[in-house]
Tab-separated table of C-alpha atoms in Angstrom:
chain	number	residue	atom	x	y	z
A	1	MET	CA	-3.480	-16.887	29.766
A	2	HIS	CA	-5.351	-19.649	27.964
A	3	ARG	CA	-6.770	-17.220	25.384
A	4	LEU	CA	-3.326	-15.685	24.766
A	5	ALA	CA	-1.913	-19.171	24.261
A	6	GLU	CA	-4.670	-19.938	21.750
A	7	VAL	CA	-4.288	-16.787	19.678
A	8	SER	CA	-0.493	-17.124	19.596
A	9	PHE	CA	-0.740	-20.789	18.512
A	10	ASN	CA	0.951	-22.032	21.698
A	11	SER	CA	0.008	-24.637	24.247
A	12	ASP	CA	-1.010	-23.531	27.722
A	13	GLN	CA	2.200	-25.085	29.052
A	14	ALA	CA	4.410	-23.231	26.551
A	15	PHE	CA	2.706	-19.932	27.311
A	16	GLY	CA	2.996	-20.547	31.052
A	17	THR	CA	6.725	-21.132	30.583
A	18	LEU	CA	6.988	-17.889	28.617
A	19	ALA	CA	5.120	-16.014	31.364
A	20	THR	CA	7.522	-17.402	33.976
A	21	ARG	CA	10.495	-16.210	31.913
A	22	LEU	CA	8.927	-12.751	31.550
A	23	ILE	CA	8.363	-12.599	35.315
A	24	ARG	CA	11.994	-13.542	35.987
A	25	ALA	CA	13.102	-10.855	33.540
A	26	GLY	CA	11.012	-8.284	35.412
A	27	LEU	CA	8.812	-7.499	32.410
A	28	ILE	CA	5.509	-8.719	33.865
A	29	ALA	CA	4.163	-9.405	37.356
A	30	ARG	CA	1.790	-12.135	38.500
A	31	ASP	CA	-0.868	-11.194	41.045
A	32	ALA	CA	-3.420	-13.263	42.940
A	33	GLY	CA	-6.948	-12.689	41.707
A	34	PRO	CA	-10.243	-13.929	43.097
A	35	GLY	CA	-10.186	-17.608	44.035
A	36	ARG	CA	-7.513	-19.524	42.130
A	37	VAL	CA	-7.226	-16.922	39.368
A	38	LEU	CA	-3.823	-15.456	38.642
A	39	THR	CA	-3.616	-12.157	36.785
A	40	HIS	CA	-0.659	-10.788	34.893
A	41	ARG	CA	0.310	-7.194	34.243
A	42	LEU	CA	3.138	-5.350	32.569
A	43	THR	CA	5.540	-3.913	35.101
A	44	PRO	CA	5.926	-0.161	34.857
A	45	PRO	CA	9.507	1.116	34.731
A	46	ALA	CA	9.067	2.579	38.254
A	47	ASP	CA	8.366	-0.840	39.848
A	48	PRO	CA	11.172	-1.890	42.189
A	49	GLY	CA	12.985	-4.618	40.305
A	50	GLY	CA	10.659	-4.261	37.340
A	51	ARG	CA	12.034	-3.290	33.969
A	52	GLY	CA	8.685	-2.638	32.358
A	53	GLY	CA	7.968	-2.183	28.701
A	54	VAL	CA	11.059	-0.035	28.222
A	55	ALA	CA	13.353	-3.062	28.403
A	56	GLY	CA	11.431	-4.871	25.695
A	57	ARG	CA	11.581	-2.043	23.168
A	58	GLY	CA	15.180	-2.619	22.088
A	59	PRO	CA	14.836	-6.341	21.341
A	60	ALA	CA	11.422	-5.826	19.731
A	61	ASN	CA	12.750	-3.037	17.514
A	62	ARG	CA	15.683	-5.210	16.435
A	63	VAL	CA	13.325	-8.038	15.445
A	64	VAL	CA	11.068	-5.678	13.490
A	65	GLU	CA	14.044	-4.063	11.729
A	66	ALA	CA	15.481	-7.467	10.792
A	67	SER	CA	12.093	-8.725	9.609
A	68	LEU	CA	11.420	-5.675	7.448
A	69	SER	CA	14.951	-5.353	6.074
A	70	VAL	CA	14.052	-7.585	3.114
A	71	LEU	CA	11.382	-5.109	1.943
A	72	SER	CA	12.039	-2.246	-0.454
A	73	VAL	CA	11.146	1.320	0.530
A	74	GLU	CA	8.039	1.064	-1.647
A	75	GLU	CA	6.985	-2.199	0.022
A	76	LYS	CA	7.496	-0.663	3.478
A	77	ASP	CA	5.340	2.322	2.443
A	78	GLN	CA	2.635	-0.023	1.194
A	79	LEU	CA	2.788	-2.075	4.399
A	80	ALA	CA	2.477	1.095	6.505
A	81	ARG	CA	-0.599	2.190	4.536
A	82	LEU	CA	-2.227	-1.248	4.793
A	83	LEU	CA	-1.590	-1.496	8.524
A	84	ALA	CA	-2.956	2.006	9.101
A	85	LYS	CA	-6.057	1.083	7.112
A	86	ALA	CA	-6.512	-2.215	8.980
A	87	LEU	CA	-6.196	-0.398	12.309
A	88	GLY	CA	-8.886	2.114	11.413
A	89	GLY	CA	-6.750	4.825	9.854
A	90	THR	CA	-7.185	6.315	6.428
A	91	GLY	CA	-4.473	4.254	4.798
A	92	ALA	CA	-2.497	7.391	3.967
A	93	ALA	CA	1.282	7.192	3.962
A	94	SER	CA	2.984	8.167	7.186
A	95	PRO	CA	4.244	11.767	7.307
A	96	SER	CA	7.850	10.615	7.628
A	97	ALA	CA	7.738	8.448	4.527
A	98	PRO	CA	7.555	9.875	1.029
A	99	PRO	CA	4.582	8.673	-0.996
A	100	SER	CA	5.427	5.758	-3.216
A	101	ALA	CA	4.751	5.667	-6.930
A	102	PRO	CA	1.883	3.465	-8.089
A	103	PRO	CA	2.987	0.055	-9.316
A	104	SER	CA	3.713	-0.140	-12.992
A	105	GLY	CA	2.437	-2.830	-15.317
A	106	PRO	CA	-0.751	-4.872	-15.238
A	107	SER	CA	-2.205	-5.684	-11.875
A	108	SER	CA	-4.062	-8.810	-10.968
A	109	PRO	CA	-7.392	-8.518	-9.108
C-alpha cells in the first residue's frame, strides 16, 4: 500500500482510508499475509458480497468521458495513438476511429 500511496501522490493515511472505503464498497478485499502483512485484492464479481471490477466500470467510464469531452475528435485520435505507442503498440490509430489529418501550419520541434 505504501508504494501505491507514493505513486498516486497520497499519504499512507489517505491511501489507507481509500482502501477502507473500497473494502466497504465491496470492490477490494483485505487478507492476512505472513506476519503483520496485509494484502489487498480486487474482488471478483462472483465473490459473495463483492461487486468486483464490474461495479467500478460505470463510474470510471463517466470520469474518462467527462475528462476527454473537451478534446476534439482529432485530439482524441492523437491521444489514442500516443497512448498505444507508450504502451508498446505501433501508435497506429484504433480501428474504430478514422485516421486524422496531419496538422496544418508550421510545427514547433
